[in-house]
Coordinates of C-alpha atoms and ligand atoms in Angstrom, one line a residue:
M533 CA -1.2 -10.4 19.4
K534 CA -3.8 -9.6 15.9
N535 CA -5.1 -6.7 17.5
K536 CA -1.6 -5.0 18.4
M537 CA -1.2 -1.6 17.0
I538 CA 2.2 -0.8 16.1
H539 CA 0.8 3.0 15.2
E540 CA -1.3 5.2 17.7
L541 CA -3.9 5.1 15.9
F542 CA -8.2 6.6 17.3
Q543 CA -10.0 4.4 18.5
L544 CA -12.8 2.8 16.6
S545 CA -16.0 0.8 18.0
H546 CA -19.5 0.6 18.0
A547 CA -21.8 1.2 21.0
K548 CA -26.0 1.6 20.0
T549 CA -25.3 4.7 21.7
F550 CA -23.1 7.5 21.9
E551 CA -21.5 10.4 23.6
G552 CA -19.0 12.5 22.7
D553 CA -19.0 15.7 21.4
T554 CA -20.0 15.7 17.3
L555 CA -22.6 13.5 16.2
L556 CA -21.7 12.4 11.4
S557 CA -24.8 11.7 9.5
L558 CA -23.8 10.4 5.5
H559 CA -26.0 11.8 3.1
F560 CA -27.0 11.3 -0.2
Q561 CA -27.5 13.7 -3.1
N562 CA -31.0 12.2 -5.9
D563 CA -31.2 11.5 -9.1
K564 CA -31.4 15.5 -9.9
K565 CA -28.5 16.1 -7.5
E566 CA -30.7 17.6 -5.0
L567 CA -30.9 16.2 -1.1
A568 CA -34.2 14.9 -0.3
L569 CA -35.0 15.9 3.0
N570 CA -37.9 14.6 5.0
S571 CA -39.8 14.3 8.6
Q572 CA -36.5 13.4 10.9
S573 CA -34.1 15.5 9.2
P574 CA -33.4 17.0 11.8
T575 CA -34.0 20.7 11.7
E576 CA -29.9 22.4 11.4
L577 CA -30.4 20.1 8.8
H578 CA -33.4 22.1 6.9
D579 CA -31.9 24.8 7.5
L580 CA -28.7 24.2 5.4
V581 CA -30.2 23.3 2.5
K582 CA -32.6 25.7 2.5
H583 CA -30.0 28.4 2.6
G584 CA -28.3 26.7 -0.1
V585 CA -24.9 25.5 2.0
F586 CA -25.3 22.1 1.6
N587 CA -26.1 19.7 -0.4
A588 CA -24.8 16.7 0.0
A589 CA -22.8 16.4 -2.9
A590 CA -19.5 14.9 -2.7
K591 CA -16.6 15.7 -0.5
S592 CA -18.2 17.9 0.8
T593 CA -19.2 18.9 4.6
S594 CA -21.5 21.4 6.6
F595 CA -20.5 21.7 10.3
I596 CA -22.7 23.0 13.4
R597 CA -20.4 23.8 16.9
A598 CA -23.5 23.3 19.6
S599 CA -24.2 26.7 21.2
Y600 CA -24.4 25.2 24.3
I601 CA -22.6 22.8 26.5
D602 CA -25.2 19.6 26.7
K603 CA -25.5 19.7 23.5
I604 CA -23.4 17.9 21.1
N605 CA -21.9 19.4 17.5
L606 CA -23.3 18.0 14.6
L607 CA -21.3 17.6 11.2
F608 CA -23.1 16.5 7.2
V609 CA -21.0 14.5 4.6
G610 CA -21.8 14.7 1.3
L611 CA -22.2 11.6 -0.5
G612 CA -23.3 12.7 -3.3
A613 CA -25.0 10.7 -5.6
K614 CA -26.7 7.8 -4.8
K615 CA -26.3 6.1 -9.1
D616 CA -23.0 7.4 -9.4
S617 CA -21.4 7.0 -6.0
S618 CA -18.8 4.8 -5.8
F619 CA -15.9 3.5 -2.9
E620 CA -14.0 5.6 -4.1
T621 CA -16.2 8.8 -3.5
A622 CA -16.6 7.8 -0.1
R623 CA -12.6 7.4 0.3
Q624 CA -11.8 10.4 -0.8
T625 CA -14.9 12.3 1.1
G626 CA -13.4 10.2 4.0
A627 CA -10.7 11.6 3.9
V628 CA -11.9 15.5 3.3
T629 CA -14.5 14.9 6.7
F630 CA -11.2 13.6 8.5
T631 CA -9.8 17.5 7.1
K632 CA -12.4 19.0 9.0
V633 CA -12.6 16.7 11.9
S634 CA -9.1 18.0 13.6
S635 CA -9.2 21.6 12.0
E636 CA -12.7 21.7 14.4
K637 CA -10.9 20.5 16.4
V638 CA -13.5 16.9 17.5
K639 CA -11.5 15.0 19.9
A640 CA -15.0 11.8 20.2
L641 CA -17.1 11.3 17.0
G642 CA -20.2 9.0 16.6
I643 CA -20.9 8.3 13.0
D644 CA -25.0 7.3 12.3
V645 CA -24.4 4.7 11.3
D646 CA -28.4 3.8 12.0
S647 CA -29.7 7.0 9.3
F648 CA -26.6 6.3 6.7
L649 CA -27.5 2.2 6.2
K650 CA -32.0 3.9 5.9
A651 CA -30.3 6.1 3.3
S652 CA -28.2 4.2 1.3
G653 CA -30.0 0.9 1.3
K654 CA -28.3 -2.8 2.4
E655 CA -26.1 -3.1 -1.1
H656 CA -23.0 -2.6 -0.2
A657 CA -23.2 -0.4 2.4
A658 CA -21.5 -1.7 4.6
E659 CA -18.3 -1.4 2.2
V660 CA -19.5 2.3 0.9
L661 CA -19.0 3.2 5.9
C662 CA -15.4 0.4 5.4
A663 CA -13.9 1.8 2.1
F664 CA -15.3 6.7 4.2
L665 CA -13.4 5.1 7.4
E666 CA -9.9 4.1 5.2
G667 CA -9.9 7.8 3.7
F668 CA -11.0 8.7 6.9
Y669 CA -7.7 6.9 8.3
L670 CA -5.4 7.1 5.7
A671 CA -5.6 10.5 6.1
S672 CA -4.8 11.0 9.8
Y673 CA -0.9 9.5 9.1
T674 CA 1.3 12.2 10.0
Y675 CA 5.2 11.5 9.9
D676 CA 6.5 13.4 12.6
K677 CA 9.7 10.6 14.0
H678 CA 12.8 12.7 13.6
K679 CA 11.0 16.5 13.9
T680 CA 12.5 17.8 17.2
T681 CA 8.8 19.0 18.5
P682 CA 6.1 16.7 16.7
K683 CA 3.9 18.3 15.5
H684 CA -0.3 16.9 16.3
N685 CA -2.8 17.4 13.8
H686 CA -6.1 16.6 15.6
K687 CA -7.6 16.6 18.9
L688 CA -9.3 12.6 18.4
K689 CA -9.3 10.4 20.1
S690 CA -12.2 7.8 18.9
I691 CA -14.4 7.1 16.6
T692 CA -17.8 5.8 17.5
L693 CA -20.0 3.8 14.9
V694 CA -23.5 4.4 16.3
S695 CA -26.2 1.9 16.0
S696 CA -28.7 0.9 18.1
D697 CA -30.0 -2.4 16.2
K698 CA -27.8 -5.5 17.5
K699 CA -28.1 -7.0 14.0
N700 CA -25.5 -4.9 13.9
D701 CA -23.1 -5.8 16.6
N702 CA -20.9 -8.5 14.0
W703 CA -20.3 -6.6 10.9
L704 CA -19.4 -3.5 12.4
N705 CA -17.3 -5.2 15.4
E706 CA -15.4 -6.8 11.7
L707 CA -15.9 -3.1 9.8
A708 CA -14.0 -1.7 13.4
H709 CA -11.2 -4.3 13.1
K710 CA -10.6 -4.4 9.3
V711 CA -10.5 -0.5 9.4
L712 CA -7.5 -0.5 11.8
V713 CA -5.8 -3.7 10.1
T714 CA -6.2 -1.4 7.2
A715 CA -5.0 2.4 8.7
D716 CA -1.9 0.2 10.3
C717 CA -0.3 -1.8 7.1
T718 CA -0.2 0.9 5.6
F719 CA 1.3 3.6 8.1
L720 CA 3.1 1.1 8.7
T721 CA 4.1 -0.1 4.3
R722 CA 4.4 5.1 5.4
D723 CA 6.8 4.5 8.0
L724 CA 9.6 2.0 6.6
S725 CA 9.2 3.7 3.1
N726 CA 9.6 7.6 4.6
E727 CA 13.0 6.5 6.4
P728 CA 15.8 7.6 5.6
S729 CA 18.7 5.9 4.7
N730 CA 20.9 6.7 7.6
F731 CA 18.1 5.0 9.9
G732 CA 16.7 3.1 7.2
T733 CA 19.8 0.8 7.0
P734 CA 19.5 -2.9 5.4
E735 CA 20.2 -4.3 8.9
Y736 CA 17.9 -1.8 10.5
Y737 CA 14.9 -3.4 8.0
A738 CA 15.7 -6.6 8.7
N739 CA 15.6 -6.1 12.7
T740 CA 12.5 -4.8 12.3
L741 CA 11.1 -8.1 10.4
A742 CA 12.1 -10.1 12.9
K743 CA 10.5 -8.3 14.9
L744 CA 7.5 -8.0 13.5
S745 CA 7.4 -11.5 13.0
K746 CA 7.7 -12.4 16.3
D747 CA 4.7 -10.3 17.1
Y748 CA 2.0 -11.4 14.9
G749 CA 3.1 -14.9 14.3
L750 CA 5.2 -15.4 11.3
K751 CA 8.1 -17.1 10.7
C752 CA 10.3 -15.2 9.6
K753 CA 14.4 -15.8 8.0
I754 CA 17.7 -13.3 7.8
M755 CA 19.7 -13.8 5.1
N756 CA 23.2 -11.8 5.4
E757 CA 25.6 -11.5 3.1
A758 CA 27.9 -15.0 3.7
A759 CA 24.6 -16.8 3.8
C760 CA 23.4 -15.0 0.1
K761 CA 26.9 -16.0 -0.3
K762 CA 26.0 -19.5 0.4
E763 CA 22.6 -19.8 -2.1
N764 CA 25.3 -18.3 -5.1
M765 CA 23.0 -15.5 -4.9
N766 CA 26.2 -12.5 -6.4
L767 CA 23.6 -11.0 -8.2
F768 CA 21.9 -9.6 -5.4
L769 CA 25.4 -9.1 -3.7
S770 CA 27.0 -6.5 -6.5
V771 CA 24.3 -4.5 -5.9
G772 CA 25.9 -3.6 -2.2
N773 CA 29.4 -4.1 -3.0
G774 CA 30.1 -0.3 -3.3
S775 CA 28.2 0.4 0.2
T776 CA 29.7 -0.2 4.1
R777 CA 26.3 -1.6 5.0
E778 CA 25.8 -5.5 4.7
S779 CA 23.6 -6.3 2.5
Y780 CA 20.5 -8.9 3.6
V781 CA 17.6 -11.0 1.9
V782 CA 14.6 -11.9 4.2
V783 CA 11.8 -14.3 4.1
M784 CA 8.3 -14.1 5.9
E785 CA 6.3 -16.5 6.3
Y786 CA 3.2 -16.4 7.1
T787 CA 0.5 -20.0 7.5
P788 CA -3.1 -19.9 8.4
K789 CA -4.6 -21.4 11.3
T790 CA -6.7 -23.7 9.4
G791 CA -6.8 -25.8 6.5
A792 CA -3.1 -25.0 5.6
K793 CA -2.3 -28.0 4.0
T794 CA -4.9 -27.5 1.3
A795 CA -4.8 -24.2 1.5
K796 CA -2.5 -22.3 -1.8
T797 CA 0.4 -20.6 -1.1
V798 CA 1.1 -16.9 -2.6
S799 CA 4.6 -15.5 -2.5
L800 CA 5.0 -11.4 -2.3
V801 CA 8.7 -10.5 -3.1
G802 CA 9.7 -6.9 -3.1
K803 CA 13.4 -4.6 -3.9
G804 CA 13.9 -3.2 -0.9
V805 CA 17.3 -1.3 -2.0
T806 CA 18.0 1.2 1.3
F807 CA 18.8 4.3 -1.0
D808 CA 19.7 3.9 -5.2
S809 CA 22.6 6.6 -6.1
G810 CA 22.4 4.5 -8.8
G811 CA 26.5 3.5 -8.5
I812 CA 28.9 3.9 -10.3
S813 CA 26.6 4.8 -12.9
I814 CA 25.2 7.7 -10.6
K815 CA 22.5 9.9 -10.6
P816 CA 22.5 13.2 -11.8
S817 CA 21.9 15.1 -8.0
M818 CA 17.7 16.7 -8.8
K819 CA 15.9 14.4 -6.6
M820 CA 18.6 12.3 -5.2
E821 CA 16.7 12.5 -1.9
D822 CA 14.0 10.5 -3.0
M823 CA 15.7 7.6 -3.5
K824 CA 15.1 6.5 0.7
H825 CA 12.2 5.5 -1.1
D826 CA 13.7 2.6 -3.7
M827 CA 12.8 -0.1 -0.8
T828 CA 8.9 0.5 -1.5
G829 CA 8.9 -2.6 -3.3
A830 CA 9.6 -4.1 -0.2
A831 CA 8.3 -1.8 2.0
T832 CA 4.6 -2.1 0.7
M833 CA 5.1 -6.0 0.8
I834 CA 5.9 -5.8 4.1
G835 CA 2.4 -3.9 4.6
A836 CA 0.0 -6.4 1.8
T837 CA 1.5 -9.5 4.3
L838 CA 0.8 -7.9 7.8
M839 CA -2.6 -6.9 6.5
A840 CA -2.8 -10.0 5.1
A841 CA -2.2 -12.0 8.4
R842 CA -3.7 -10.0 11.0
L843 CA -6.3 -10.6 8.9
E844 CA -6.1 -13.9 9.2
A845 CA -6.0 -15.0 5.6
K846 CA -6.9 -18.6 4.7
Q847 CA -4.2 -18.2 1.8
K848 CA -0.2 -19.0 3.1
I849 CA 2.1 -17.3 2.7
I850 CA 5.7 -16.2 1.2
T851 CA 7.5 -12.4 1.4
V852 CA 10.7 -12.6 0.4
L853 CA 12.2 -9.1 0.3
G854 CA 15.8 -8.4 -0.6
F855 CA 17.7 -5.1 1.3
C856 CA 20.7 -3.1 0.2
E857 CA 22.6 0.2 -0.5
N858 CA 24.0 1.0 -4.5
M859 CA 27.0 3.3 -3.6
P860 CA 29.6 4.2 -5.5
G861 CA 32.6 3.0 -4.3
N862 CA 36.1 1.2 -3.6
N863 CA 34.2 -2.2 -4.4
A864 CA 31.1 -1.2 -6.4
T865 CA 30.2 -3.0 -9.5
Q866 CA 31.5 -1.3 -12.9
P867 CA 29.8 -0.8 -15.8
G868 CA 31.0 -4.4 -18.1
N869 CA 32.0 -6.2 -14.6
V870 CA 30.0 -9.5 -15.8
I871 CA 28.4 -11.6 -12.7
T872 CA 27.2 -14.9 -13.0
T873 CA 23.5 -15.5 -10.5
R874 CA 21.7 -17.6 -8.0
N875 CA 20.2 -19.4 -11.2
G876 CA 23.4 -19.3 -13.4
K877 CA 23.3 -17.6 -15.8
T878 CA 25.5 -14.7 -16.3
V879 CA 24.9 -11.0 -17.1
E880 CA 26.5 -8.1 -17.7
I881 CA 26.2 -4.8 -16.2
I882 CA 25.8 -2.0 -18.8
N883 CA 24.9 0.4 -15.8
T884 CA 25.3 -0.3 -13.0
D885 CA 21.7 2.2 -11.2
A886 CA 19.2 -0.8 -13.7
E887 CA 19.7 -2.4 -10.2
G888 CA 16.4 -3.5 -9.0
R889 CA 15.9 -5.7 -11.2
L890 CA 19.2 -7.8 -10.6
V891 CA 17.7 -7.8 -6.7
L892 CA 14.8 -9.1 -7.2
A893 CA 16.3 -11.9 -10.2
D894 CA 18.0 -13.4 -7.3
I895 CA 15.0 -13.1 -5.1
L896 CA 13.0 -13.8 -7.8
D897 CA 14.7 -17.2 -8.3
L898 CA 15.0 -18.4 -4.2
A899 CA 11.0 -17.3 -4.1
Q900 CA 10.4 -20.1 -6.9
D901 CA 12.7 -22.9 -4.1
Y902 CA 8.8 -22.2 -2.1
K903 CA 7.1 -23.9 -4.9
P904 CA 4.3 -21.1 -5.1
D905 CA 1.2 -20.9 -6.7
V906 CA 1.5 -17.2 -7.9
M907 CA 4.0 -15.3 -7.4
V908 CA 3.6 -11.4 -7.1
N909 CA 6.4 -9.3 -6.9
T910 CA 6.6 -4.5 -6.9
A911 CA 10.1 -2.2 -7.1
T912 CA 9.9 1.4 -7.6
L913 CA 12.1 0.1 -10.7
T914 CA 12.4 1.9 -13.6
G915 CA 11.7 5.8 -14.1
A916 CA 10.2 5.6 -16.8
S917 CA 7.2 4.7 -15.2
T918 CA 5.5 7.9 -15.0
V919 CA 7.4 8.6 -18.9
A920 CA 4.6 6.1 -19.6
L921 CA 1.5 6.3 -17.5
G922 CA 1.8 9.3 -15.1
K923 CA 0.9 9.7 -12.2
L924 CA -3.0 7.5 -12.1
A925 CA -2.1 4.0 -12.3
S926 CA 0.9 2.1 -12.4
A927 CA 1.8 -1.0 -14.8
L928 CA 0.5 -4.8 -14.7
F929 CA 3.3 -7.0 -15.9
A930 CA 1.1 -11.5 -15.7
N931 CA 2.2 -13.8 -17.8
D932 CA -1.1 -15.9 -17.4
E933 CA -4.4 -13.1 -18.7
K934 CA -6.6 -15.0 -15.9
L935 CA -4.4 -14.0 -12.7
A936 CA -3.4 -10.4 -14.2
Q937 CA -7.5 -9.8 -14.2
Q938 CA -7.5 -11.0 -10.6
F939 CA -5.7 -8.0 -10.2
I940 CA -7.0 -6.0 -11.7
E941 CA -10.6 -6.7 -10.8
V942 CA -8.4 -6.2 -6.8
S943 CA -7.0 -2.4 -8.2
C944 CA -11.4 -1.9 -9.3
K945 CA -12.5 -2.4 -6.1
T946 CA -8.8 -0.9 -3.9
E947 CA -9.0 1.7 -6.3
E948 CA -5.1 1.7 -6.5
R949 CA -5.1 2.0 -10.5
L950 CA -3.3 -0.7 -12.8
W951 CA -3.4 -1.1 -16.0
K952 CA -0.9 -4.2 -18.6
L953 CA 1.4 -3.7 -20.4
P954 CA 3.7 -6.2 -23.3
L955 CA 6.0 -8.3 -22.2
W956 CA 6.3 -9.3 -25.6
D957 CA 10.4 -11.8 -25.4
E958 CA 10.9 -9.4 -28.9
Y959 CA 11.7 -7.2 -25.9
F960 CA 14.5 -9.5 -24.8
D961 CA 16.4 -8.3 -28.0
D962 CA 17.4 -5.7 -26.6
L963 CA 19.1 -7.3 -23.4
K964 CA 21.1 -9.4 -25.5
T965 CA 24.6 -8.5 -25.1
P966 CA 28.3 -10.8 -27.2
Y967 CA 29.3 -11.0 -23.4
A968 CA 27.5 -13.0 -21.3
D969 CA 23.6 -14.1 -21.5
M970 CA 22.2 -11.2 -20.4
A971 CA 22.6 -7.0 -20.2
N972 CA 21.1 -5.5 -17.5
S973 CA 19.9 -2.8 -19.6
A974 CA 20.5 -1.1 -22.8
N975 CA 21.2 2.6 -22.7
D976 CA 17.8 3.2 -25.0
A977 CA 14.9 5.5 -23.5
A978 CA 12.6 3.7 -25.1
G979 CA 9.9 1.8 -22.9
G980 CA 12.5 1.4 -20.2
T981 CA 9.5 -0.5 -17.4
I982 CA 8.4 -2.8 -20.3
R983 CA 12.1 -3.9 -20.8
G984 CA 12.9 -4.1 -16.9
A985 CA 9.5 -6.4 -16.9
I986 CA 11.2 -8.5 -19.9
F987 CA 14.6 -8.7 -18.3
L988 CA 12.5 -9.8 -14.9
K989 CA 10.2 -12.7 -16.9
Q990 CA 14.6 -14.7 -17.6
F991 CA 14.0 -15.3 -14.2
I992 CA 10.6 -16.9 -13.8
K993 CA 10.8 -21.3 -14.3
E994 CA 8.1 -23.3 -17.0
G995 CA 4.5 -23.3 -15.6
Q996 CA 5.3 -20.3 -12.6
K997 CA 2.6 -18.1 -12.4
W998 CA 3.8 -14.7 -12.3
A999 CA 3.0 -11.0 -11.7
H1000 CA 4.7 -7.9 -11.8
I1001 CA 4.2 -4.5 -11.1
D1002 CA 6.6 -1.2 -10.9
L1003 CA 5.2 1.2 -8.1
A1004 CA 8.1 3.2 -9.5
N1005 CA 5.6 6.1 -10.6
R1006 CA 3.8 5.4 -7.2
A1007 CA 5.6 5.3 -4.9
Y1008 CA 5.5 9.0 -3.2
D1009 CA 4.2 13.1 -3.7
Q1010 CA 0.8 10.9 -3.9
G1011 CA -0.7 14.1 -2.5
F1012 CA -3.2 14.9 -5.1
L1013 CA -5.5 12.2 -3.7
P1014 CA -7.3 13.1 -0.6
Y1015 CA -6.2 10.6 1.5
N1016 CA -2.4 11.0 1.1
P1017 CA 0.3 12.8 2.0
R1018 CA 1.3 16.0 0.0
K1019 CA 5.3 15.4 0.7
G1020 CA 6.4 11.1 1.1
S1021 CA 6.1 7.8 1.0
S1022 CA 1.9 7.5 -0.6
G1023 CA 1.4 3.8 0.7
V1024 CA 0.0 2.7 -2.6
Y1025 CA -1.2 -1.3 -3.0
V1026 CA -0.6 -1.9 0.5
R1027 CA -4.4 -2.6 0.0
T1028 CA -4.6 -4.1 -3.5
F1029 CA -1.9 -6.6 -2.5
A1030 CA -3.6 -7.6 1.0
E1031 CA -6.4 -8.2 -0.8
F1032 CA -5.4 -10.2 -4.1
V1033 CA -4.0 -12.9 -1.9
M1034 CA -6.9 -13.2 0.2
N1035 CA -9.4 -13.4 -2.8
Y1036 CA -6.6 -15.5 -4.4
R1037 CA -7.8 -19.3 -5.1
Ligands
LIG614 N1 15.9 3.4 -8.1 C1 15.1 3.6 -9.9 C2 14.0 3.6 -10.3 C3 13.4 5.1 -10.3 C4 12.9 6.7 -10.5 C5 12.2 5.0 -9.0 C6 12.7 7.8 -10.0 C7 11.7 5.9 -9.3 C8 12.1 7.6 -9.2 C9 16.1 2.9 -10.8 O1 16.7 1.7 -10.4 C10 16.7 3.1 -11.7 O2 17.6 3.5 -11.8 N2 15.8 2.4 -13.1 C11 17.5 3.2 -14.2 C12 16.8 2.1 -15.7 C13 18.0 2.4 -16.2 C14 19.3 3.0 -15.5 C15 17.7 1.1 -17.4 C16 15.9 4.3 -15.0 O3 14.9 4.1 -14.4 O4 16.6 5.0 -15.3
LIG615 ZN1 18.6 2.7 -9.3
LIG616 ZN1 16.9 1.8 -7.9

């Protein structure tokens, strides 16, 4: 079951010899940024270098079409100078290579692993190849579910990792599995986030998760509005008051096959607002269509949970997601309303558009019932995150320095950048109100991302390790990275959360 793919991906396997139409080889530059040739380099490569067509610069490709039917095409790919090559260079090169492979209509691609291992030296070779393939697969994503004529952008059916050395069998098979699972789970996140909100309703996500949990052996509990009411999750429920669609909280549980008794428990919590109109504090219409992506926090945690589960993480995972729709309507929550939360505190709603924190407050409280060793949440929480950090990094908050460092380390490897912002309690002063224990917003534009985090902090129990990532600035339209779609959901941070879980000790 764990090998079952959600998406139709081109095959990735390992073989001793290659039969296909195109053989790809990866090349590094030397310190002088030249491609060093040797007697074993093919004559085609000598010619390309001689004519200045290819010098193995990072993200460069050169395709030589076979002149005879019985010969194969050659694809030379550059990874740049070995001394400054990073996993991210390999990842981006992989993405650029996919574009080349699809424009050249390659059907069956082989990758010459033996020559790559020789050129790279063994250290990190597997990780470089993994990043290359990750970029290659991630770039192949299309979202054409709602097109009457689906657009196929490539002819590729399979990739073969070619190595004649038996010693490479195991790690190549593992690598292939990891790459496929990573792509499949990132595509899942992208699909869920791209879903228009007339299809992607809270009920749709709850049903989808019930099915996915069954397929991958996770426990899944679905709480409808009545069940949430019993749990006093009034703050969460207040967000869906103006919507005709029912709100749902979903709890997914993954338990490792062995060592469960001593395993650490990681809780992943995500905001799943299926459409954020702003509610009574309605948003301007410009780009309001992007607010179908306001459930990307939940989508990201779903992708990360399944990725870690399918890669057989040694940790327990409790994933808690809150799905609802923020709409104006006769029953909608009004500014000035006071609501009692699951943990008994009261909140004055100043702005119904600051709804993500209301969803999270109650589900963070619920997640703590499971006594996790660490709890992390993510959400498209504030537009101010773009003001603070632009599009290159998302804001990380943590109430524990070691935990922050663990995230930074993982994110350096996945190159899904994070930048730490403060959680100083003085920021809470802006949320003080005479009418309740706190307000949900301050009607003050400055420091909005930090204020969102400070609000969440009010719901974290003493001693609970917790981190929050506000991915509003990176959830969609991240096409400046070649492995992300130009438009729509990026799937960014799926890999980071999954790696975080799998490395948590
Ligand atoms: N879903 C939005 C945040 C958002 C904005 C995500 C732009 C993606 C792109 C969130 O619910 C929101 O509206 N936040 C308000 C908070 C404010 C009212 C305190 C915001 O950012 O303006
Ligand atoms: Zn909002
Ligand atoms: Zn929102």
